[in-house]
Tab-separated table of N, CA and C in Angstrom:
chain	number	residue	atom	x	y	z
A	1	UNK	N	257.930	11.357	115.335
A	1	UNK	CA	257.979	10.310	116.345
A	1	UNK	C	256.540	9.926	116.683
A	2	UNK	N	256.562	8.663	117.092
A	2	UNK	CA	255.042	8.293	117.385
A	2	UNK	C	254.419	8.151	118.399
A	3	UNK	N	253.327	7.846	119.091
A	3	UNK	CA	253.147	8.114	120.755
A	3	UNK	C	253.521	7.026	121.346
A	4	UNK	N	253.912	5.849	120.720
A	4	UNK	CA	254.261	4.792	121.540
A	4	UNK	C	256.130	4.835	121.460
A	5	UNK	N	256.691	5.521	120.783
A	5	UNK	CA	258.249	6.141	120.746
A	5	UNK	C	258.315	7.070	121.476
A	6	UNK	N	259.797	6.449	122.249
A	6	UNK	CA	260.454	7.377	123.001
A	6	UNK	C	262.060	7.079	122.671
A	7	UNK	N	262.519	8.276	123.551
A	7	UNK	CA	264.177	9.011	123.198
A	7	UNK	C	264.689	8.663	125.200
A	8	UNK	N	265.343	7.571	125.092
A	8	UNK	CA	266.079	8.090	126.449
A	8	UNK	C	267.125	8.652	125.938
A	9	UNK	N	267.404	10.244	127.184
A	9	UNK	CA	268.569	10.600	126.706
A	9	UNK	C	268.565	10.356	128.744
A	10	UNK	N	270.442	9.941	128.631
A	10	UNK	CA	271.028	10.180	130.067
A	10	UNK	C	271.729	11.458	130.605
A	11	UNK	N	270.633	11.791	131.886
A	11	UNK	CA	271.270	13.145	131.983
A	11	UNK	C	271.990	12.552	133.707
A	12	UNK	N	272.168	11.365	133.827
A	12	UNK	CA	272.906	11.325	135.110
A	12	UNK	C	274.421	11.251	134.893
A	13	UNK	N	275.043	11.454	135.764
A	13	UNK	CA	276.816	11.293	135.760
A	13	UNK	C	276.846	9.689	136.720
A	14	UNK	N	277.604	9.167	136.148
A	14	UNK	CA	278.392	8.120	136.724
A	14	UNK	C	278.707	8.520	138.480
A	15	UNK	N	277.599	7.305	138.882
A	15	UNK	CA	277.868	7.210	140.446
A	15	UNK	C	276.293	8.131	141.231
A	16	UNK	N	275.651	8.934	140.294
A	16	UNK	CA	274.404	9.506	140.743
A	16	UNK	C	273.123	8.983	140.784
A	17	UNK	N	272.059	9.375	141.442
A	17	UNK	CA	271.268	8.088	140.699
A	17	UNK	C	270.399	8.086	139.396
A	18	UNK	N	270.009	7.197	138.968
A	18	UNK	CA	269.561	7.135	137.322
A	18	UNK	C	268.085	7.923	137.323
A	19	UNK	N	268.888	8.717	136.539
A	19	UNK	CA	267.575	9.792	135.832
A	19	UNK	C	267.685	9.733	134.389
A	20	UNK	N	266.665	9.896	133.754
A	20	UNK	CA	266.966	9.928	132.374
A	20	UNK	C	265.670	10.715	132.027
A	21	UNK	N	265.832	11.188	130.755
A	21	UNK	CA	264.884	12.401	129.937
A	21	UNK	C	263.963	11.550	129.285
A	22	UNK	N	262.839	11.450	129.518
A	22	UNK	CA	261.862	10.670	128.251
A	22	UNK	C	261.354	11.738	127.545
A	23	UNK	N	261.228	11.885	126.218
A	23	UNK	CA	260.587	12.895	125.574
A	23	UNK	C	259.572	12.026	124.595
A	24	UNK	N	258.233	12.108	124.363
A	24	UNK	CA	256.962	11.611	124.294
A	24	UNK	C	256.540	12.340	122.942
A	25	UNK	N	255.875	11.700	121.810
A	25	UNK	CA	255.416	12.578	121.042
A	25	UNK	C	253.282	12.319	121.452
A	26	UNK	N	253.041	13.010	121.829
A	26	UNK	CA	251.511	13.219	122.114
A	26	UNK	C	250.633	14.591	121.149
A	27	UNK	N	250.085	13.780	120.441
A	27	UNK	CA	248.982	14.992	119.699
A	27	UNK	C	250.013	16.082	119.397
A	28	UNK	N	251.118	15.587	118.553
A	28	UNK	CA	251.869	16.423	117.618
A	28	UNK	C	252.936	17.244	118.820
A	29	UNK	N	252.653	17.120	119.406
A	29	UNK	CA	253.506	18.032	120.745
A	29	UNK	C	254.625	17.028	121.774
A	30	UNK	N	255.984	17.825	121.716
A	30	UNK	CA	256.540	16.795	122.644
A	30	UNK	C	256.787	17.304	123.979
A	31	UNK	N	256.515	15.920	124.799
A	31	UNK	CA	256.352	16.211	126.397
A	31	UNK	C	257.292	15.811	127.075
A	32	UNK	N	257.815	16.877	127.729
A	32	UNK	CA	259.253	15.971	128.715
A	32	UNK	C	258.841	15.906	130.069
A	33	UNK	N	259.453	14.789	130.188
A	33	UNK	CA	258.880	13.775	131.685
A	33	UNK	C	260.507	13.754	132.410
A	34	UNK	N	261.065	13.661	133.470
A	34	UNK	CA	261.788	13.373	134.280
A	34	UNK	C	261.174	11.843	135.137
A	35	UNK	N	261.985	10.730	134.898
A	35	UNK	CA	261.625	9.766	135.383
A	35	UNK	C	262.350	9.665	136.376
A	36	UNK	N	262.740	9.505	137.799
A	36	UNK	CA	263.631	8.769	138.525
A	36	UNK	C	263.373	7.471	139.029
A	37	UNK	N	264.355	6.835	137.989
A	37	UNK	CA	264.687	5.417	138.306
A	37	UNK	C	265.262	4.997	139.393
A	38	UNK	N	265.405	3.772	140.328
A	38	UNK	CA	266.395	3.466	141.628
A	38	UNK	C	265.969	2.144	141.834
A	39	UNK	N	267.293	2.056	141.864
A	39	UNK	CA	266.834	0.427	142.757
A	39	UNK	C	267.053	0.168	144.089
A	40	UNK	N	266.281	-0.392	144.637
A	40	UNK	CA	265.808	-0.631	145.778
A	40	UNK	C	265.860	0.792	146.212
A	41	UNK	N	264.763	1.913	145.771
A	41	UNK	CA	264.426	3.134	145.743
A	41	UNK	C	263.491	3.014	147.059
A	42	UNK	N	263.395	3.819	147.977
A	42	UNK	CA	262.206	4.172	148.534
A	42	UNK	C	261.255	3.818	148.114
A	43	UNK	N	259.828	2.754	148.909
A	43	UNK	CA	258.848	2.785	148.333
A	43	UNK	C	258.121	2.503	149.973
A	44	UNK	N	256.767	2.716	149.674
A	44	UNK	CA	255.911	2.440	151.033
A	44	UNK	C	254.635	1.498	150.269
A	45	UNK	N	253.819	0.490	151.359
A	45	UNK	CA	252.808	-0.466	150.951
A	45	UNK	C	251.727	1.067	150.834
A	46	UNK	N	251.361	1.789	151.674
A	46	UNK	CA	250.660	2.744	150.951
A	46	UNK	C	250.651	2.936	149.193
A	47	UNK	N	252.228	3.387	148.640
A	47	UNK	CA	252.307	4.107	147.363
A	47	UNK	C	251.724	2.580	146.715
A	48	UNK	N	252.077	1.278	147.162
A	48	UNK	CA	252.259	0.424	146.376
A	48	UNK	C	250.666	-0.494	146.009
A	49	UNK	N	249.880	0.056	147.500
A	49	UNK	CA	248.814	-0.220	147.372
A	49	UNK	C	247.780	0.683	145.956
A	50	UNK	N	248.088	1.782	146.019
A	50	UNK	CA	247.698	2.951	145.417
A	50	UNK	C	247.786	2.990	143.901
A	51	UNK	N	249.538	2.606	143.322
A	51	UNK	CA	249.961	2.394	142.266
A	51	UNK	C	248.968	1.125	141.716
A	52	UNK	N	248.962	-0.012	142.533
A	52	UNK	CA	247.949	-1.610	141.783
A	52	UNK	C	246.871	-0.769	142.078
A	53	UNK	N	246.180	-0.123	142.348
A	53	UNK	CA	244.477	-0.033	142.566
A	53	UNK	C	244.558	0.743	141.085
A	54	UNK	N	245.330	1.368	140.567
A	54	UNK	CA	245.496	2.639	140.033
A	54	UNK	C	245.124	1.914	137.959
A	55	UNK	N	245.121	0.343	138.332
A	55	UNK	CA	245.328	-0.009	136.952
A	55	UNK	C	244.079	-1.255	137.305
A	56	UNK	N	243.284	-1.311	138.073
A	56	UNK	CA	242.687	-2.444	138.595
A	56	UNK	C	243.062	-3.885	138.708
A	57	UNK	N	244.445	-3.242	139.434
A	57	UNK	CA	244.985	-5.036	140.686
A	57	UNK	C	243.951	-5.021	141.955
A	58	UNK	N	244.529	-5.811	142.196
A	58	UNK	CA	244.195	-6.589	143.561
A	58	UNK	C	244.961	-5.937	144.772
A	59	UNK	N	244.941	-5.072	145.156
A	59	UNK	CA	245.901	-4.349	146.591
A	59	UNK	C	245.557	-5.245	147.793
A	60	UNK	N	246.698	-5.457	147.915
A	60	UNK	CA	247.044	-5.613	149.344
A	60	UNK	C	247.547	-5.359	150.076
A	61	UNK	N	246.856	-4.519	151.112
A	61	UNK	CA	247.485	-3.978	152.442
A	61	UNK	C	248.525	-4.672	153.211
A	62	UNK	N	249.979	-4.425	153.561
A	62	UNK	CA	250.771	-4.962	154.176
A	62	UNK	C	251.703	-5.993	153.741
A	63	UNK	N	251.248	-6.152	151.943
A	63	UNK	CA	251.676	-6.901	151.347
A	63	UNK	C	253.142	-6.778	151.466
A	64	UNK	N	253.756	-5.151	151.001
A	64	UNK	CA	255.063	-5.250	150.767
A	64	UNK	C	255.938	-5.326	151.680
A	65	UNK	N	255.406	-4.975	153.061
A	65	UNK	CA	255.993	-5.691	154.538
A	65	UNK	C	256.683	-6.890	154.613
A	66	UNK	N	255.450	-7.516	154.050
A	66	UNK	CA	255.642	-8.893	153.565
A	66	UNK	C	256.719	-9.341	152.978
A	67	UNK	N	256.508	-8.949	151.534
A	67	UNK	CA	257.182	-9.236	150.536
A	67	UNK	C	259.087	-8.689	150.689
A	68	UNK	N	259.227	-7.458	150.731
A	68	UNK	CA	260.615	-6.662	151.082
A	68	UNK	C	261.627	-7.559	151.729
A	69	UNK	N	261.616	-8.431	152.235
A	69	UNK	CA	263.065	-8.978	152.932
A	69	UNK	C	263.049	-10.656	152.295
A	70	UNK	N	262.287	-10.641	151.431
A	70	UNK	CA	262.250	-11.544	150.678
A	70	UNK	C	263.205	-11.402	149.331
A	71	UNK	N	262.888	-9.951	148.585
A	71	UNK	CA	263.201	-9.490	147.526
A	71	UNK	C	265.056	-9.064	147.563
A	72	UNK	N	265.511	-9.945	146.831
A	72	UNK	CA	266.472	-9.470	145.817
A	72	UNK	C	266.952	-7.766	145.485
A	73	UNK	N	265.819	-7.232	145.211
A	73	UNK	CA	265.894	-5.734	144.908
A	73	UNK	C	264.195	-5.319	144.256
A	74	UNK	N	264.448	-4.312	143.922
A	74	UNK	CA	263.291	-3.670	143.061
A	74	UNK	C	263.382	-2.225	142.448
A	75	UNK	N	262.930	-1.804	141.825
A	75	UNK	CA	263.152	-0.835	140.717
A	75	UNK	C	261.862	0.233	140.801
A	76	UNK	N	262.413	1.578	141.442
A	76	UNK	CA	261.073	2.584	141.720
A	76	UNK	C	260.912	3.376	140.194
A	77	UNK	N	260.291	3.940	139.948
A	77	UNK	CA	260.735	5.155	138.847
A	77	UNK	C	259.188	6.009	139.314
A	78	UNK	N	259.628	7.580	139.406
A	78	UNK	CA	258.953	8.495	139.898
A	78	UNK	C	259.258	9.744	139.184
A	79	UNK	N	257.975	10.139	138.773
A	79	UNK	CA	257.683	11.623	138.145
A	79	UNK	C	257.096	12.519	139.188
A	80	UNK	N	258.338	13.576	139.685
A	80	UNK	CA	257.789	14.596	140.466
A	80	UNK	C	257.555	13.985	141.457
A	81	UNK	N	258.297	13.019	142.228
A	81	UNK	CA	258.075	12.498	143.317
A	81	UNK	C	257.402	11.201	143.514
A	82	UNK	N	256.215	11.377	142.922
A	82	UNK	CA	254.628	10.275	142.496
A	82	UNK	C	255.637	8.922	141.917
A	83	UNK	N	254.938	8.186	142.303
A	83	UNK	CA	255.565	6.608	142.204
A	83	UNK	C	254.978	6.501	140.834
A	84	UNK	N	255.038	6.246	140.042
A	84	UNK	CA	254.386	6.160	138.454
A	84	UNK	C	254.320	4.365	138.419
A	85	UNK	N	255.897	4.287	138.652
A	85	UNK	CA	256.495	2.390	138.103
A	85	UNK	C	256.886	1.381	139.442
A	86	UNK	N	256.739	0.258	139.040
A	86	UNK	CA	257.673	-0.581	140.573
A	86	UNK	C	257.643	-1.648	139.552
A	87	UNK	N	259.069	-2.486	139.784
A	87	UNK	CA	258.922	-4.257	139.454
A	87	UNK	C	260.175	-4.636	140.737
A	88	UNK	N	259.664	-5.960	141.129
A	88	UNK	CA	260.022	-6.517	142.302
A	88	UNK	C	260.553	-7.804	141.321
A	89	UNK	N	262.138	-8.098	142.087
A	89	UNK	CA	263.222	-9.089	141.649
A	89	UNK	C	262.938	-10.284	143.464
A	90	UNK	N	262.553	-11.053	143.006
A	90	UNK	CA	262.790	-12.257	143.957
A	90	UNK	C	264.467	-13.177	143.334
A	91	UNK	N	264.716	-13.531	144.475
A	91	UNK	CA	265.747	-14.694	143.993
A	91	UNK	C	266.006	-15.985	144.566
A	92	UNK	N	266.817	-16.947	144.102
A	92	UNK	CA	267.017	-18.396	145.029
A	92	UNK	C	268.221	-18.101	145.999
A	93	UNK	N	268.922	-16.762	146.283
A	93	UNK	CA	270.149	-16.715	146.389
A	93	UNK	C	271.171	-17.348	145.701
A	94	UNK	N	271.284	-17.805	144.648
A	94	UNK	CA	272.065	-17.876	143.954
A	94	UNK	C	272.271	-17.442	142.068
A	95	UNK	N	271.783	-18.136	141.531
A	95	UNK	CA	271.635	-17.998	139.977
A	95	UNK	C	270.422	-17.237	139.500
A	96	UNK	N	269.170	-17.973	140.189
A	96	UNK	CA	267.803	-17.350	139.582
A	96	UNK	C	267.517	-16.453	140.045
A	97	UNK	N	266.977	-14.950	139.500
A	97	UNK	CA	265.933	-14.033	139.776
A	97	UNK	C	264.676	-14.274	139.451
A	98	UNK	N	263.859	-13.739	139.787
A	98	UNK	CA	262.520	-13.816	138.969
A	98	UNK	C	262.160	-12.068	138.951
A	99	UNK	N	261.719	-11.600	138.403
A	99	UNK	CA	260.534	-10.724	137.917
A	99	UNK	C	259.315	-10.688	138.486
A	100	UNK	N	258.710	-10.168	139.322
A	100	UNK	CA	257.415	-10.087	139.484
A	100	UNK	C	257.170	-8.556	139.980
A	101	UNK	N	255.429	-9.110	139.949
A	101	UNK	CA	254.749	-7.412	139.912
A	101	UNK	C	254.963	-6.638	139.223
A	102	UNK	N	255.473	-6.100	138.099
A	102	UNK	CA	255.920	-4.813	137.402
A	102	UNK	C	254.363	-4.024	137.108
A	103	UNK	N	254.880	-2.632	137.224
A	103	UNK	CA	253.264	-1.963	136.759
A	103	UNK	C	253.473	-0.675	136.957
A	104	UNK	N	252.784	-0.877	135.839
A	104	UNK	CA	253.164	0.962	135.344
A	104	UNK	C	251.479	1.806	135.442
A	105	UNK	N	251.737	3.265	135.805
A	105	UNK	CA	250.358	3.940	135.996
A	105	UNK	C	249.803	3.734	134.663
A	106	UNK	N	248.804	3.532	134.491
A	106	UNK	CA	247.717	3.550	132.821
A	106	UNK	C	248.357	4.607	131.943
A	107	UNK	N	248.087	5.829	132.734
A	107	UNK	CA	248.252	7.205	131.830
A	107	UNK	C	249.509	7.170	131.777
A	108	UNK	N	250.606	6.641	132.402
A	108	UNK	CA	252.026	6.735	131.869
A	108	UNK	C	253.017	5.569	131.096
A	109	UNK	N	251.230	4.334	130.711
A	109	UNK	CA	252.058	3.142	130.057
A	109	UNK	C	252.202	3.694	128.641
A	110	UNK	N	252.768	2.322	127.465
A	110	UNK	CA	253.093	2.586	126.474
A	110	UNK	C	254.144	3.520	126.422
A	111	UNK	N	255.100	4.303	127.097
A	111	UNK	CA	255.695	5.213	127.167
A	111	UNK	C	257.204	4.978	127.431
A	112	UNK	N	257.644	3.708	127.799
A	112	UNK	CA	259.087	3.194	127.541
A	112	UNK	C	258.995	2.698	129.403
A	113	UNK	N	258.256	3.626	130.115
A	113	UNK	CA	258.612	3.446	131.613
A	113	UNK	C	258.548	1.846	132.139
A	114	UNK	N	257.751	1.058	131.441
A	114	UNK	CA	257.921	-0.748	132.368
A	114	UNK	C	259.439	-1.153	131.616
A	115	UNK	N	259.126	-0.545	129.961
A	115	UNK	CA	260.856	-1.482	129.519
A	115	UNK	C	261.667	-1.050	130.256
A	116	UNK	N	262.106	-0.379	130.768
A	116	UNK	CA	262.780	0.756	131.723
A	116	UNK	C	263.052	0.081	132.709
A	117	UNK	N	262.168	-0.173	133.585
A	117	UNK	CA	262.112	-1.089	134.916
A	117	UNK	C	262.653	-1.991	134.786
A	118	UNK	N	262.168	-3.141	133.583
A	118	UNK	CA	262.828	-4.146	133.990
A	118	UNK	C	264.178	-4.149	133.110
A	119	UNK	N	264.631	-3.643	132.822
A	119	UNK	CA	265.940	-3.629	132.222
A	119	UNK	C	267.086	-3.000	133.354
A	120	UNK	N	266.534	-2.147	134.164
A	120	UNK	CA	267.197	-2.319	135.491
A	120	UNK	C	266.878	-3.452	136.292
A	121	UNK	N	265.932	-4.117	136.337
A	121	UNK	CA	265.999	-5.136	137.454
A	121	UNK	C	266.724	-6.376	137.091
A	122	UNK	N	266.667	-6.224	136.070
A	122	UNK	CA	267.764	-7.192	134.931
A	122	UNK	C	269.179	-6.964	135.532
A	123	UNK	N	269.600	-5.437	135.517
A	123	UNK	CA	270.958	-5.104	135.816
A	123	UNK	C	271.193	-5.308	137.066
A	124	UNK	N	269.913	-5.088	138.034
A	124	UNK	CA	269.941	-5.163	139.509
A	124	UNK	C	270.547	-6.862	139.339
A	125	UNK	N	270.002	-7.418	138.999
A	125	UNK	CA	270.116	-9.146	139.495
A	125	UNK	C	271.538	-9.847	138.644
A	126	UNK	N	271.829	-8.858	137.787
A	126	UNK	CA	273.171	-9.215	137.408
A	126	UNK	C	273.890	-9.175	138.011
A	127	UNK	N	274.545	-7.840	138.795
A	127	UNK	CA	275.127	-7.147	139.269
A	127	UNK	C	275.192	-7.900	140.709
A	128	UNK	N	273.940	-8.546	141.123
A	128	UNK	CA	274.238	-9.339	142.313
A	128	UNK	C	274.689	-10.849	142.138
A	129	UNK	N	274.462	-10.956	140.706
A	129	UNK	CA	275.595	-12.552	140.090
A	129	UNK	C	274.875	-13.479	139.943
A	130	UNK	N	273.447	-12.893	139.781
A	130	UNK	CA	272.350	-13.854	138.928
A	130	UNK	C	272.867	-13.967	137.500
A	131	UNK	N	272.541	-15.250	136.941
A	131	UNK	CA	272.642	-15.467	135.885
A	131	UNK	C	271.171	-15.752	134.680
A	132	UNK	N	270.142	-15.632	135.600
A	132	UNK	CA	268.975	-16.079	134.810
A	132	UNK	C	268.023	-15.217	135.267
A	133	UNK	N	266.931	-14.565	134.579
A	133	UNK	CA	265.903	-13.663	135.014
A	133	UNK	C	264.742	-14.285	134.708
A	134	UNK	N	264.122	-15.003	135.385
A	134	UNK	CA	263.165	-15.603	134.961
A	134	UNK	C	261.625	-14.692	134.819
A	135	UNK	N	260.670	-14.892	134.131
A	135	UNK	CA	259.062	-13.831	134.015
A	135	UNK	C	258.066	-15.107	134.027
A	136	UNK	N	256.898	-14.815	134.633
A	136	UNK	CA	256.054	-15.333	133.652
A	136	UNK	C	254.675	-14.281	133.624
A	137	UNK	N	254.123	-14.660	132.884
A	137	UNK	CA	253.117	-13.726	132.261
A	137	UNK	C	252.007	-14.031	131.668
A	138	UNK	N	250.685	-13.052	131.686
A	138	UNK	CA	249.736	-13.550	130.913
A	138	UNK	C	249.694	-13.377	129.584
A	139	UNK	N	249.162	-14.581	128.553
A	139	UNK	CA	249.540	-14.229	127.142
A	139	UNK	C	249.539	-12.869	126.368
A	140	UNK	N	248.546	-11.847	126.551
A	140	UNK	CA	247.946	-10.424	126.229
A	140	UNK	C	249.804	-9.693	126.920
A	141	UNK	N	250.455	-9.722	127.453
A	141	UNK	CA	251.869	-9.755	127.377
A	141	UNK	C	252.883	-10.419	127.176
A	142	UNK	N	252.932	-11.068	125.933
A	142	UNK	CA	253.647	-11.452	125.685
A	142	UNK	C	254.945	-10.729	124.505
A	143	UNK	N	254.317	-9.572	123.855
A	143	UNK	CA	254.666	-9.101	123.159
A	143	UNK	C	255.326	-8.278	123.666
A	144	UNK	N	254.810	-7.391	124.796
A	144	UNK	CA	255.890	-6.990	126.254
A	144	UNK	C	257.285	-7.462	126.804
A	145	UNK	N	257.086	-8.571	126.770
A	145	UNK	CA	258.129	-9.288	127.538
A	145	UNK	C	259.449	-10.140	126.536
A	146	UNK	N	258.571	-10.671	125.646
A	146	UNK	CA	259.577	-10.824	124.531
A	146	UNK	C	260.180	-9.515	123.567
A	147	UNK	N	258.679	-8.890	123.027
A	147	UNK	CA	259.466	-8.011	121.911
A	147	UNK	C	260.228	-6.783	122.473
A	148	UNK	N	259.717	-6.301	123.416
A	148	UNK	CA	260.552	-4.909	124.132
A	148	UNK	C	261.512	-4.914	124.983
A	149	UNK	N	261.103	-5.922	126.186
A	149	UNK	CA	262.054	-6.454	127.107
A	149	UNK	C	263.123	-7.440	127.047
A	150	UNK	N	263.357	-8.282	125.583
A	150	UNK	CA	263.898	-8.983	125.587
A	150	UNK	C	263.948	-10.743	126.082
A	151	UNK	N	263.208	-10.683	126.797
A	151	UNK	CA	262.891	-12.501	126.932
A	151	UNK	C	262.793	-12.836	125.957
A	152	UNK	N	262.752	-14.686	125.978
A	152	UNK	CA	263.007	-15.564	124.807
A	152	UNK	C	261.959	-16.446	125.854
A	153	UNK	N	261.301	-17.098	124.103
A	153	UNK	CA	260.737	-18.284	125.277
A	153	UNK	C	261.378	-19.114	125.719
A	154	UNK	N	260.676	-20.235	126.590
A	154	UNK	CA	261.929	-21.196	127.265
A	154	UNK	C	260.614	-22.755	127.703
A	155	UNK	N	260.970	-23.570	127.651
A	155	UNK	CA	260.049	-24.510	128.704
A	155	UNK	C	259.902	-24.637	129.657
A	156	UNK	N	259.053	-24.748	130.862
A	156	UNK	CA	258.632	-24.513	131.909
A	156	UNK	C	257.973	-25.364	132.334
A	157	UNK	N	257.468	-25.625	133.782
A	157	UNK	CA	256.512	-26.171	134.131
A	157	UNK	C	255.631	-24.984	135.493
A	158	UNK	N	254.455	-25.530	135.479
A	158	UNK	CA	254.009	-25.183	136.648
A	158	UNK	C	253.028	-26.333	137.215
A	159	UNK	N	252.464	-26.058	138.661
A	159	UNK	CA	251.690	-26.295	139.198
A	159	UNK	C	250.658	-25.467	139.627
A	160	UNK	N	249.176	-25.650	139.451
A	160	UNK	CA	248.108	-25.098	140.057
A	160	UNK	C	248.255	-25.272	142.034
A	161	UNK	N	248.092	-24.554	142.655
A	161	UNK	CA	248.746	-24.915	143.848
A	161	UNK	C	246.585	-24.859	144.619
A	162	UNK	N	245.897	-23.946	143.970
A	162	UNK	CA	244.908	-23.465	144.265
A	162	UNK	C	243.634	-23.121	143.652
Protein backbone atom coordinates (compact mmCIF):
# COMPACT_ATOMS: atom_id res chain seq x y z
CA UNK A 1 0.00 0.00 0.00
CA UNK A 2 1.21 3.46 -0.60
CA UNK A 3 1.36 6.54 1.73
CA UNK A 4 -1.19 8.36 -0.03
CA UNK A 5 -3.64 4.85 0.27
CA UNK A 6 -5.87 4.15 2.72
CA UNK A 7 -8.38 1.18 3.93
CA UNK A 8 -11.62 2.51 5.60
CA UNK A 9 -12.78 -0.26 7.49
CA UNK A 10 -16.33 0.51 9.58
CA UNK A 11 -16.12 -0.32 13.01
CA UNK A 12 -19.44 1.63 13.97
CA UNK A 13 -22.95 -0.18 14.35
CA UNK A 14 -25.89 1.38 12.82
CA UNK A 15 -27.31 4.34 14.88
CA UNK A 16 -23.66 5.07 16.74
CA UNK A 17 -21.61 7.67 15.78
CA UNK A 18 -19.22 7.29 12.71
CA UNK A 19 -15.93 5.96 13.52
CA UNK A 20 -13.99 4.26 11.13
CA UNK A 21 -10.32 2.56 11.12
CA UNK A 22 -7.83 4.35 8.76
CA UNK A 23 -4.83 2.21 8.40
CA UNK A 24 -1.83 4.30 6.64
CA UNK A 25 1.14 2.74 5.00
CA UNK A 26 4.19 5.16 6.28
CA UNK A 27 7.95 4.15 5.81
CA UNK A 28 6.96 0.48 5.26
CA UNK A 29 4.99 0.37 8.60
CA UNK A 30 1.24 0.48 9.06
CA UNK A 31 -0.34 3.06 11.36
CA UNK A 32 -3.76 2.89 12.81
CA UNK A 33 -5.51 6.10 13.44
CA UNK A 34 -9.11 6.18 14.98
CA UNK A 35 -10.85 9.07 13.27
CA UNK A 36 -14.16 10.32 14.81
CA UNK A 37 -16.27 11.62 12.31
CA UNK A 38 -19.78 13.72 13.32
CA UNK A 39 -21.80 15.94 12.02
CA UNK A 40 -22.58 18.86 13.48
CA UNK A 41 -19.93 17.36 16.08
CA UNK A 42 -18.81 19.56 18.85
CA UNK A 43 -16.50 22.17 17.80
CA UNK A 44 -15.29 25.56 19.55
CA UNK A 45 -13.84 29.01 17.53
CA UNK A 46 -10.80 28.29 19.79
CA UNK A 47 -10.18 24.51 18.12
CA UNK A 48 -11.20 26.19 14.86
CA UNK A 49 -9.01 29.08 15.19
CA UNK A 50 -6.05 26.69 16.00
CA UNK A 51 -6.88 23.97 13.30
CA UNK A 52 -6.61 27.24 10.21
CA UNK A 53 -3.43 28.69 11.93
CA UNK A 54 -2.20 25.07 11.94
CA UNK A 55 -1.88 25.01 7.89
CA UNK A 56 -1.31 28.89 7.42
CA UNK A 57 -5.08 30.34 7.09
CA UNK A 58 -6.19 33.35 8.10
CA UNK A 59 -7.93 32.76 11.81
CA UNK A 60 -10.47 34.44 12.89
CA UNK A 61 -11.43 34.96 16.25
CA UNK A 62 -15.23 34.69 16.76
CA UNK A 63 -15.61 33.74 13.37
CA UNK A 64 -17.53 30.52 14.04
CA UNK A 65 -19.98 32.40 16.43
CA UNK A 66 -20.57 33.97 13.52
CA UNK A 67 -20.76 31.59 11.07
CA UNK A 68 -22.80 28.42 13.20
CA UNK A 69 -26.48 29.48 12.88
CA UNK A 70 -25.92 30.21 9.49
CA UNK A 71 -24.63 26.65 8.63
CA UNK A 72 -26.65 23.83 7.36
CA UNK A 73 -24.32 21.39 9.31
CA UNK A 74 -20.62 20.57 9.45
CA UNK A 75 -18.44 17.61 9.73
CA UNK A 76 -15.77 17.29 12.86
CA UNK A 77 -13.32 14.31 12.58
CA UNK A 78 -10.95 13.90 15.68
CA UNK A 79 -7.96 11.74 16.61
CA UNK A 80 -7.80 11.20 20.35
CA UNK A 81 -10.01 13.92 20.94
CA UNK A 82 -7.71 16.73 18.86
CA UNK A 83 -9.82 18.25 16.09
CA UNK A 84 -7.52 17.05 13.10
CA UNK A 85 -10.62 17.94 10.20
CA UNK A 86 -13.75 20.46 9.90
CA UNK A 87 -15.79 21.33 6.52
CA UNK A 88 -18.74 23.69 6.98
CA UNK A 89 -22.14 23.07 4.68
CA UNK A 90 -23.96 26.52 4.15
CA UNK A 91 -27.38 26.35 2.44
CA UNK A 92 -30.31 28.45 0.59
CA UNK A 93 -32.78 26.44 2.69
CA UNK A 94 -33.85 24.68 0.10
CA UNK A 95 -31.95 22.75 -2.84
CA UNK A 96 -28.37 24.29 -2.62
CA UNK A 97 -25.59 23.45 -0.15
CA UNK A 98 -22.36 24.79 -0.52
CA UNK A 99 -19.07 23.45 0.90
CA UNK A 100 -16.87 25.71 2.52
CA UNK A 101 -13.78 25.84 4.73
CA UNK A 102 -12.71 22.20 4.70
CA UNK A 103 -9.13 21.61 6.26
CA UNK A 104 -7.32 19.10 7.27
CA UNK A 105 -4.09 19.26 9.86
CA UNK A 106 -0.79 19.18 7.34
CA UNK A 107 0.61 16.12 9.15
CA UNK A 108 -2.71 14.30 8.79
CA UNK A 109 -3.43 15.42 5.00
CA UNK A 110 -3.07 13.14 2.01
CA UNK A 111 -4.46 10.49 4.29
CA UNK A 112 -8.21 10.01 3.11
CA UNK A 113 -9.35 12.43 6.22
CA UNK A 114 -10.74 15.77 3.87
CA UNK A 115 -12.32 12.94 1.26
CA UNK A 116 -13.91 11.76 4.37
CA UNK A 117 -15.36 15.06 5.40
CA UNK A 118 -16.79 15.97 2.60
CA UNK A 119 -18.45 12.91 1.63
CA UNK A 120 -20.28 13.27 4.87
CA UNK A 121 -21.19 16.75 4.35
CA UNK A 122 -22.45 15.56 1.08
CA UNK A 123 -24.62 13.01 3.12
CA UNK A 124 -25.28 15.71 5.75
CA UNK A 125 -27.00 18.00 2.97
CA UNK A 126 -28.72 15.14 1.37
CA UNK A 127 -30.26 13.85 4.12
CA UNK A 128 -31.61 17.39 4.80
CA UNK A 129 -33.11 17.30 0.95
CA UNK A 130 -30.48 19.25 -0.74
CA UNK A 131 -30.14 18.34 -4.05
CA UNK A 132 -26.93 20.16 -5.19
CA UNK A 133 -23.51 20.55 -3.32
CA UNK A 134 -22.00 23.23 -4.66
CA UNK A 135 -17.52 23.93 -4.04
CA UNK A 136 -15.49 26.32 -5.30
CA UNK A 137 -11.87 26.22 -5.13
CA UNK A 138 -8.46 27.25 -5.93
CA UNK A 139 -7.06 25.63 -9.11
CA UNK A 140 -3.87 23.72 -7.10
CA UNK A 141 -7.31 21.77 -5.88
CA UNK A 142 -8.77 20.83 -8.30
CA UNK A 143 -7.67 17.41 -8.51
CA UNK A 144 -9.09 17.20 -4.83
CA UNK A 145 -12.36 18.05 -5.54
CA UNK A 146 -12.96 16.46 -8.79
CA UNK A 147 -10.71 13.34 -8.73
CA UNK A 148 -11.27 12.12 -4.99
CA UNK A 149 -14.31 13.89 -3.95
CA UNK A 150 -16.23 13.52 -6.83
CA UNK A 151 -17.33 16.96 -8.28
CA UNK A 152 -17.79 17.54 -11.94
CA UNK A 153 -17.18 20.72 -13.45
CA UNK A 154 -20.11 22.92 -14.06
CA UNK A 155 -20.44 26.79 -15.29
CA UNK A 156 -20.56 29.41 -12.96
CA UNK A 157 -20.35 32.86 -12.48
CA UNK A 158 -18.90 35.10 -9.94
CA UNK A 159 -18.44 38.52 -8.84
CA UNK A 160 -15.35 40.30 -7.33
CA UNK A 161 -17.32 41.98 -4.48
CA UNK A 162 -13.74 43.50 -3.11
Amino acid sequence: MSFRSAIFESTAKPGSPYLYRIRLALRGMIVGMEIDYRWRGDVSDDELVELTSSHGGNPESGWWERVRPHSLGWVTGRLGGALVGFANVAWDGGDHAFLLDPKVRPEQQRGGIGTELVRRAAEGAARAGCTWLHVDFEPHLRGFYFDACGFRPTDAGLIALR
